[in-house]
CSV table of N, CA and C in Angstrom, one decimal:
chain,number,residue,atom,x,y,z
A,20,MET,N,0.8,-1.2,0.0
A,20,MET,CA,0.0,0.0,0.0
A,20,MET,C,0.9,1.2,0.0
A,21,GLU,N,0.5,2.2,-0.8
A,21,GLU,CA,1.3,3.4,-1.0
A,21,GLU,C,1.0,4.4,0.2
A,22,ALA,N,2.1,5.0,0.7
A,22,ALA,CA,2.0,6.0,1.8
A,22,ALA,C,1.3,7.2,1.3
A,23,ARG,N,0.4,7.8,2.0
A,23,ARG,CA,-0.2,9.0,1.6
A,23,ARG,C,0.2,10.2,2.4
A,24,VAL,N,0.4,11.3,1.7
A,24,VAL,CA,0.8,12.6,2.4
A,24,VAL,C,-0.4,13.3,2.9
A,25,LYS,N,-0.3,13.8,4.1
A,25,LYS,CA,-1.4,14.5,4.7
A,25,LYS,C,-1.8,15.7,3.8
A,26,ALA,N,-3.1,16.0,3.8
A,26,ALA,CA,-3.6,17.1,2.9
A,26,ALA,C,-3.0,18.4,3.2
A,27,GLY,N,-2.9,18.8,4.5
A,27,GLY,CA,-2.3,20.1,4.9
A,27,GLY,C,-0.9,20.2,4.4
A,28,LEU,N,-0.1,19.2,4.6
A,28,LEU,CA,1.3,19.2,4.2
A,28,LEU,C,1.4,19.3,2.7
A,29,TRP,N,0.6,18.6,1.9
A,29,TRP,CA,0.6,18.6,0.5
A,29,TRP,C,0.2,20.0,0.0
A,30,ALA,N,-0.8,20.6,0.6
A,30,ALA,CA,-1.2,22.0,0.2
A,30,ALA,C,0.0,23.0,0.4
A,31,SER,N,0.6,22.9,1.6
A,31,SER,CA,1.8,23.7,1.9
A,31,SER,C,2.9,23.6,0.8
A,32,MET,N,3.2,22.3,0.5
A,32,MET,CA,4.2,22.0,-0.6
A,32,MET,C,3.8,22.6,-1.9
A,33,ALA,N,2.5,22.5,-2.3
A,33,ALA,CA,2.1,23.0,-3.6
A,33,ALA,C,2.2,24.5,-3.6
A,34,LEU,N,1.8,25.2,-2.6
A,34,LEU,CA,1.9,26.6,-2.5
A,34,LEU,C,3.4,27.1,-2.6
A,35,ARG,N,4.3,26.4,-1.9
A,35,ARG,CA,5.7,26.8,-2.0
A,35,ARG,C,6.2,26.6,-3.4
A,36,MET,N,5.8,25.5,-4.0
A,36,MET,CA,6.3,25.2,-5.4
A,36,MET,C,5.7,26.3,-6.4
A,37,GLY,N,4.5,26.7,-6.1
A,37,GLY,CA,3.9,27.8,-6.9
A,37,GLY,C,4.7,29.1,-6.8
A,38,ASP,N,5.0,29.4,-5.6
A,38,ASP,CA,5.8,30.7,-5.3
A,38,ASP,C,7.1,30.6,-6.0
A,39,ALA,N,7.8,29.4,-5.9
A,39,ALA,CA,9.1,29.3,-6.5
A,39,ALA,C,9.1,29.4,-8.0
A,40,ALA,N,7.9,28.9,-8.6
A,40,ALA,CA,7.8,28.9,-10.0
A,40,ALA,C,7.2,30.2,-10.6
A,41,GLY,N,7.0,31.2,-9.7
A,41,GLY,CA,6.3,32.5,-10.2
A,41,GLY,C,4.9,32.3,-10.4
A,42,ARG,N,4.2,31.3,-9.8
A,42,ARG,CA,2.8,31.1,-10.0
A,42,ARG,C,2.2,31.1,-8.6
A,43,PRO,N,2.0,32.3,-8.0
A,43,PRO,CA,1.5,32.4,-6.7
A,43,PRO,C,0.2,31.7,-6.4
A,44,GLY,N,0.0,31.2,-5.2
A,44,GLY,CA,-1.2,30.5,-4.9
A,44,GLY,C,-1.7,31.0,-3.6
A,45,ALA,N,-3.0,30.5,-3.3
A,45,ALA,CA,-3.6,30.8,-2.0
A,45,ALA,C,-4.5,29.7,-1.6
A,46,VAL,N,-4.8,29.6,-0.3
A,46,VAL,CA,-5.8,28.6,0.2
A,46,VAL,C,-7.1,29.3,0.2
A,47,LEU,N,-8.0,28.9,-0.7
A,47,LEU,CA,-9.4,29.5,-0.7
A,47,LEU,C,-10.3,28.8,0.4
A,48,ARG,N,-10.0,27.6,0.7
A,48,ARG,CA,-10.7,26.8,1.7
A,48,ARG,C,-9.9,25.8,2.4
A,49,LYS,N,-9.8,25.8,3.7
A,49,LYS,CA,-9.1,24.8,4.4
A,49,LYS,C,-10.0,23.6,4.7
A,50,GLY,N,-9.5,22.4,4.4
A,50,GLY,CA,-10.2,21.2,4.7
A,50,GLY,C,-9.6,20.5,5.9
A,51,ASP,N,-9.8,19.2,6.0
A,51,ASP,CA,-9.3,18.4,7.0
A,51,ASP,C,-7.7,18.3,6.8
A,52,PRO,N,-6.9,18.7,7.8
A,52,PRO,CA,-5.5,18.7,7.6
A,52,PRO,C,-4.8,17.3,7.4
A,53,ASP,N,-5.5,16.3,7.8
A,53,ASP,CA,-5.0,15.0,7.6
A,53,ASP,C,-5.4,14.2,6.4
A,54,SER,N,-6.7,14.2,6.2
A,54,SER,CA,-7.3,13.3,5.1
A,54,SER,C,-8.2,14.0,4.1
A,55,GLY,N,-8.2,15.4,4.1
A,55,GLY,CA,-9.1,16.1,3.2
A,55,GLY,C,-8.6,15.9,1.8
A,56,GLY,N,-9.6,15.9,0.8
A,56,GLY,CA,-9.2,15.9,-0.6
A,56,GLY,C,-8.7,17.3,-1.0
A,57,ILE,N,-8.2,17.4,-2.2
A,57,ILE,CA,-7.7,18.7,-2.7
A,57,ILE,C,-8.3,19.0,-4.1
A,58,LEU,N,-8.8,20.2,-4.2
A,58,LEU,CA,-9.3,20.7,-5.5
A,58,LEU,C,-8.4,21.9,-5.8
A,59,VAL,N,-7.8,22.0,-7.0
A,59,VAL,CA,-6.9,23.0,-7.4
A,59,VAL,C,-7.6,23.9,-8.5
A,60,VAL,N,-7.6,25.2,-8.3
A,60,VAL,CA,-8.2,26.1,-9.2
A,60,VAL,C,-7.0,26.8,-9.9
A,61,LEU,N,-7.0,26.8,-11.2
A,61,LEU,CA,-6.0,27.5,-12.0
A,61,LEU,C,-6.6,28.7,-12.7
A,62,ARG,N,-6.1,29.8,-12.4
A,62,ARG,CA,-6.6,31.1,-13.0
A,62,ARG,C,-5.6,31.6,-14.1
A,63,GLY,N,-6.1,31.6,-15.3
A,63,GLY,CA,-5.3,32.0,-16.4
A,63,GLY,C,-5.9,33.1,-17.2
A,64,ARG,N,-5.2,33.4,-18.3
A,64,ARG,CA,-5.7,34.5,-19.2
A,64,ARG,C,-7.1,34.2,-19.8
A,65,GLU,N,-7.3,32.9,-20.1
A,65,GLU,CA,-8.5,32.5,-20.8
A,65,GLU,C,-9.7,32.2,-19.9
A,66,GLY,N,-9.4,32.1,-18.6
A,66,GLY,CA,-10.5,31.7,-17.7
A,66,GLY,C,-9.9,30.9,-16.6
A,67,LEU,N,-10.8,30.0,-16.0
A,67,LEU,CA,-10.5,29.2,-14.9
A,67,LEU,C,-10.7,27.7,-15.2
A,68,VAL,N,-9.9,26.9,-14.5
A,68,VAL,CA,-10.0,25.4,-14.7
A,68,VAL,C,-9.9,24.9,-13.2
A,69,ALA,N,-10.7,23.9,-12.9
A,69,ALA,CA,-10.6,23.2,-11.6
A,69,ALA,C,-10.0,21.8,-11.9
A,70,LEU,N,-9.0,21.5,-11.1
A,70,LEU,CA,-8.4,20.1,-11.2
A,70,LEU,C,-8.8,19.4,-9.9
A,71,ALA,N,-9.4,18.2,-10.1
A,71,ALA,CA,-9.8,17.4,-9.0
A,71,ALA,C,-9.0,16.1,-8.9
A,72,GLN,N,-8.7,15.7,-7.7
A,72,GLN,CA,-7.8,14.5,-7.5
A,72,GLN,C,-8.6,13.3,-8.0
A,73,THR,N,-7.8,12.3,-8.5
A,73,THR,CA,-8.4,11.0,-8.9
A,73,THR,C,-7.2,10.1,-9.0
A,74,ARG,N,-7.5,8.9,-9.5
A,74,ARG,CA,-6.4,7.9,-9.7
A,74,ARG,C,-6.5,7.4,-11.1
A,75,ASP,N,-5.4,7.0,-11.7
A,75,ASP,CA,-5.4,6.5,-13.1
A,75,ASP,C,-5.7,5.0,-13.0
A,76,ALA,N,-5.7,4.4,-14.2
A,76,ALA,CA,-6.1,2.9,-14.2
A,76,ALA,C,-5.2,2.0,-13.4
A,77,MET,N,-4.0,2.5,-13.2
A,77,MET,CA,-3.0,1.7,-12.4
A,77,MET,C,-3.0,2.1,-10.9
A,78,GLY,N,-3.9,3.0,-10.5
A,78,GLY,CA,-4.1,3.4,-9.1
A,78,GLY,C,-3.1,4.5,-8.7
A,79,ARG,N,-2.4,5.1,-9.6
A,79,ARG,CA,-1.5,6.2,-9.3
A,79,ARG,C,-2.2,7.5,-9.2
A,80,PRO,N,-1.8,8.5,-8.4
A,80,PRO,CA,-2.4,9.8,-8.3
A,80,PRO,C,-2.4,10.5,-9.6
A,81,ALA,N,-3.5,11.1,-9.9
A,81,ALA,CA,-3.7,11.9,-11.2
A,81,ALA,C,-4.7,13.0,-10.9
A,82,TRP,N,-5.0,13.8,-11.9
A,82,TRP,CA,-5.9,14.9,-11.8
A,82,TRP,C,-6.8,14.9,-13.0
A,83,VAL,N,-8.0,15.3,-12.8
A,83,VAL,CA,-9.0,15.5,-13.9
A,83,VAL,C,-9.5,16.9,-13.9
A,84,ARG,N,-9.8,17.4,-15.1
A,84,ARG,CA,-10.4,18.7,-15.2
A,84,ARG,C,-11.9,18.7,-14.9
A,85,GLY,N,-12.2,19.0,-13.7
A,85,GLY,CA,-13.5,18.9,-13.2
A,85,GLY,C,-14.5,19.8,-13.9
A,86,THR,N,-14.0,20.9,-14.4
A,86,THR,CA,-14.9,21.9,-15.0
A,86,THR,C,-14.9,21.7,-16.5
A,87,GLY,N,-14.3,20.6,-17.0
A,87,GLY,CA,-14.3,20.4,-18.5
A,87,GLY,C,-13.1,20.8,-19.1
A,88,ALA,N,-13.0,20.5,-20.4
A,88,ALA,CA,-11.8,20.8,-21.2
A,88,ALA,C,-11.5,22.3,-21.4
A,89,ALA,N,-12.6,23.0,-21.5
A,89,ALA,CA,-12.4,24.5,-21.8
A,89,ALA,C,-12.5,25.3,-20.5
A,90,PRO,N,-11.7,26.4,-20.4
A,90,PRO,CA,-11.8,27.2,-19.3
A,90,PRO,C,-13.2,27.8,-19.1
A,91,VAL,N,-13.5,28.1,-17.8
A,91,VAL,CA,-14.9,28.6,-17.5
A,91,VAL,C,-14.7,30.0,-16.8
A,92,ASP,N,-15.9,30.6,-16.5
A,92,ASP,CA,-15.8,31.9,-15.9
A,92,ASP,C,-16.0,31.7,-14.3
A,93,ASP,N,-15.9,32.8,-13.6
A,93,ASP,CA,-15.9,32.7,-12.1
A,93,ASP,C,-17.2,32.1,-11.6
A,94,GLU,N,-18.3,32.4,-12.2
A,94,GLU,CA,-19.6,31.9,-11.8
A,94,GLU,C,-19.7,30.4,-11.9
A,95,ALA,N,-19.3,29.9,-13.1
A,95,ALA,CA,-19.3,28.4,-13.3
A,95,ALA,C,-18.4,27.7,-12.3
A,96,LEU,N,-17.2,28.3,-12.1
A,96,LEU,CA,-16.2,27.7,-11.2
A,96,LEU,C,-16.8,27.7,-9.8
A,97,ASP,N,-17.3,28.8,-9.3
A,97,ASP,CA,-17.9,28.9,-8.0
A,97,ASP,C,-19.0,27.8,-7.8
A,98,ALA,N,-19.8,27.6,-8.8
A,98,ALA,CA,-20.9,26.6,-8.7
A,98,ALA,C,-20.3,25.2,-8.6
A,99,TYR,N,-19.2,25.0,-9.3
A,99,TYR,CA,-18.6,23.6,-9.3
A,99,TYR,C,-17.9,23.4,-7.9
A,100,VAL,N,-17.2,24.4,-7.4
A,100,VAL,CA,-16.6,24.3,-6.1
A,100,VAL,C,-17.6,24.1,-5.0
A,101,ALA,N,-18.7,24.8,-5.1
A,101,ALA,CA,-19.8,24.6,-4.1
A,101,ALA,C,-20.4,23.2,-4.1
A,102,ARG,N,-20.6,22.6,-5.3
A,102,ARG,CA,-21.0,21.2,-5.4
A,102,ARG,C,-20.1,20.3,-4.8
A,103,GLN,N,-18.8,20.5,-5.0
A,103,GLN,CA,-17.7,19.6,-4.5
A,103,GLN,C,-17.6,19.7,-3.0
A,104,VAL,N,-17.7,20.9,-2.5
A,104,VAL,CA,-17.7,21.1,-1.0
A,104,VAL,C,-18.9,20.4,-0.3
A,105,LYS,N,-20.0,20.5,-1.0
A,105,LYS,CA,-21.2,19.9,-0.4
A,105,LYS,C,-21.1,18.4,-0.4
A,106,ARG,N,-20.4,17.8,-1.4
A,106,ARG,CA,-20.1,16.3,-1.4
A,106,ARG,C,-19.0,15.9,-0.4
A,107,ASP,N,-18.0,16.8,-0.2
A,107,ASP,CA,-16.9,16.5,0.7
A,107,ASP,C,-16.6,17.8,1.5
A,108,PRO,N,-17.1,17.8,2.7
A,108,PRO,CA,-16.9,19.0,3.6
A,108,PRO,C,-15.5,19.1,4.1
A,109,ASP,N,-14.6,18.1,3.9
A,109,ASP,CA,-13.2,18.1,4.3
A,109,ASP,C,-12.3,18.6,3.2
A,110,LEU,N,-12.9,19.1,2.1
A,110,LEU,CA,-12.1,19.4,0.9
A,110,LEU,C,-11.3,20.7,1.1
A,111,TRP,N,-10.1,20.7,0.6
A,111,TRP,CA,-9.2,21.9,0.5
A,111,TRP,C,-9.4,22.4,-0.9
A,112,VAL,N,-9.4,23.8,-1.0
A,112,VAL,CA,-9.4,24.4,-2.3
A,112,VAL,C,-8.3,25.4,-2.4
A,113,LEU,N,-7.4,25.1,-3.4
A,113,LEU,CA,-6.2,26.0,-3.6
A,113,LEU,C,-6.4,26.7,-4.9
A,114,GLU,N,-5.9,27.9,-5.0
A,114,GLU,CA,-6.0,28.6,-6.3
A,114,GLU,C,-4.6,29.1,-6.7
A,115,PHE,N,-4.2,29.0,-8.0
A,115,PHE,CA,-2.9,29.5,-8.5
A,115,PHE,C,-3.1,30.4,-9.7
A,116,GLU,N,-2.3,31.4,-9.7
A,116,GLU,CA,-2.3,32.3,-10.9
A,116,GLU,C,-1.3,31.7,-11.9
A,117,THR,N,-1.9,31.2,-13.0
A,117,THR,CA,-1.1,30.5,-14.0
A,117,THR,C,-1.5,30.8,-15.4
A,118,PRO,N,-0.8,31.7,-16.1
A,118,PRO,CA,-1.3,32.2,-17.4
A,118,PRO,C,-1.6,31.1,-18.4
A,119,ASP,N,-0.9,29.9,-18.3
A,119,ASP,CA,-1.1,28.9,-19.3
A,119,ASP,C,-2.0,27.7,-18.8
A,120,LEU,N,-2.6,27.9,-17.6
A,120,LEU,CA,-3.5,27.0,-17.0
A,120,LEU,C,-2.8,25.6,-16.8
A,121,LEU,N,-1.5,25.6,-16.4
A,121,LEU,CA,-0.8,24.4,-16.0
A,121,LEU,C,-0.5,24.5,-14.6
A,122,PRO,N,-0.6,23.5,-13.8
A,122,PRO,CA,-0.3,23.5,-12.4
A,122,PRO,C,1.2,23.7,-12.1
A,123,PRO,N,1.6,24.4,-11.0
A,123,PRO,CA,3.0,24.6,-10.7
A,123,PRO,C,3.6,23.4,-10.0
A,124,PHE,N,3.0,22.3,-10.0
A,124,PHE,CA,3.5,21.1,-9.4
A,124,PHE,C,3.4,19.9,-10.4
A,125,GLU,N,4.1,18.9,-10.2
A,125,GLU,CA,4.1,17.7,-11.1
A,125,GLU,C,2.7,17.1,-11.1
A,126,ALA,N,2.0,17.0,-12.2
A,126,ALA,CA,0.7,16.4,-12.2
A,126,ALA,C,0.4,15.7,-13.5
A,127,VAL,N,-0.2,14.5,-13.4
A,127,VAL,CA,-0.7,13.8,-14.6
A,127,VAL,C,-2.1,14.2,-14.7
A,128,ILE,N,-2.5,14.8,-15.8
A,128,ILE,CA,-3.9,15.3,-16.0
A,128,ILE,C,-4.5,14.3,-17.0
A,129,LEU,N,-5.6,13.7,-16.6
A,129,LEU,CA,-6.3,12.7,-17.5
A,129,LEU,C,-7.3,13.4,-18.4
């Protein structure tokens, strides 16, 4: 079984990586520091994208564009985040300023 990193620690690491890469981030919502899920919002020139945690076919960590392939506006993103928080009250929400809509951390996007 693969060891899992606590959500609060992972969020801190992602924010530091974002700062180091010139893609500043912020915590929009704190979830459970130990086992909360993570939702990442990427704010770019063309709009916003939400990345939700998932697993690939081999069980490895990956991300999926929860808001779809195309960037969305603030209203659509807020509605998506609200639905996800309603499903998982322990959810963390991080946001990064990223002109190209790519995360500042290593990520496999399905």
